[in-house]
XYZ file of C-alpha atoms in Angstrom:
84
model
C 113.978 -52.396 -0.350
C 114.297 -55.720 -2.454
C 114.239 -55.039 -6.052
C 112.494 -58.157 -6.702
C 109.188 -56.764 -4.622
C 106.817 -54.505 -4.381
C 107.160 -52.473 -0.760
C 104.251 -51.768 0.550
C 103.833 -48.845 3.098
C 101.213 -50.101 5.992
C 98.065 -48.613 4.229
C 95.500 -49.938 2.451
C 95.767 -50.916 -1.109
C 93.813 -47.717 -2.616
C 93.888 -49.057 -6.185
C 91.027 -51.449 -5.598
C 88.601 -48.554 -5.137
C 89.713 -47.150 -8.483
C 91.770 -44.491 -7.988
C 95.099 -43.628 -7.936
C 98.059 -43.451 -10.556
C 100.540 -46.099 -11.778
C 103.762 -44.744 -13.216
C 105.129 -47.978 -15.387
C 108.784 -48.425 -16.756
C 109.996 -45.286 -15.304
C 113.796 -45.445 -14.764
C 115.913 -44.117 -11.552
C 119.160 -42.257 -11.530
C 120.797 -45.057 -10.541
C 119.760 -47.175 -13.743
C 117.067 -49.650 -12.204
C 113.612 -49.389 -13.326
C 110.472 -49.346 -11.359
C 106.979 -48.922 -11.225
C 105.291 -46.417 -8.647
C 101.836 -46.419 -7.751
C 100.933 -43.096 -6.325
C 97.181 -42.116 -4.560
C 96.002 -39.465 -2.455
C 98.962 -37.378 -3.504
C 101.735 -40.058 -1.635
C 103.726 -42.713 -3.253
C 101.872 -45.888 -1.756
C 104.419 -48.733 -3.751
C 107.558 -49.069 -5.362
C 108.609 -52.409 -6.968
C 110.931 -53.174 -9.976
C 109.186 -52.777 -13.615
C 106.479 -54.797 -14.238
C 105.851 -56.237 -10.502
C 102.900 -53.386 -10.308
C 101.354 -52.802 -13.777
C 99.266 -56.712 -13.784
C 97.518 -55.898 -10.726
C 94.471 -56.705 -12.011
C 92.131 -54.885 -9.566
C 93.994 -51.684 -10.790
C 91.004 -48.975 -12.554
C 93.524 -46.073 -12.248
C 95.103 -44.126 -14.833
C 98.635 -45.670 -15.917
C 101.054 -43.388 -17.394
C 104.244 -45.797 -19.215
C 107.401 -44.282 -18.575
C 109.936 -46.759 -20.474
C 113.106 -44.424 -21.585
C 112.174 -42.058 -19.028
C 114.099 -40.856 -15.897
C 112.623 -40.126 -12.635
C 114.088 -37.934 -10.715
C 113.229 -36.753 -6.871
C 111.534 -32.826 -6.754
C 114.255 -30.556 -7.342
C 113.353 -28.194 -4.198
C 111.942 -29.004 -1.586
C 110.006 -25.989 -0.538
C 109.158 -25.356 3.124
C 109.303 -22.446 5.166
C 110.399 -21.142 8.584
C 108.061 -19.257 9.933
C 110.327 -18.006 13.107
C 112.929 -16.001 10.856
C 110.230 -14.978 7.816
């Protein structure tokens, strides 16, 4: 992914019908920082900060992150139903 744009997954921009989330600012492990616009419960875009948050067509809640870190789930919970 190019730091300098936005990568889009191949769905439809959600944000246009009004919902969805847009996490501003927030800063990765490895030091960059990025915005992430999340709907229906998936991320839907990542781009470096600011490349999100001027989307004008954007009615969703926005959270700003600056001197935050985001950090992956620490678990990722699953189970195996063949040895439970």
């Amino acid at each position: 992914m190019a730091d300098s744009q936005p990568h889009e997954p191949g769905k439809p921009d959600r944000t246009a019908d009004g919902g969805g989330l847009l996490l501003c600012g927030a800063r990765l492990a490895d030091g960059r920082a990025v915005d992430v616009r999340l709907a229906d419960g998936r991320i839907e875009a990542v781009g470096t900060a600011g490349s999100l948050r001027h989307h004008a067509d954007h009615t969703g809640s926005r959270v700003d992150l600056d001197g935050y870190l985001l950090l992956p789930a620490p678990a990722e919970p699953h189970a195996h139903h063949d040895t439970a």
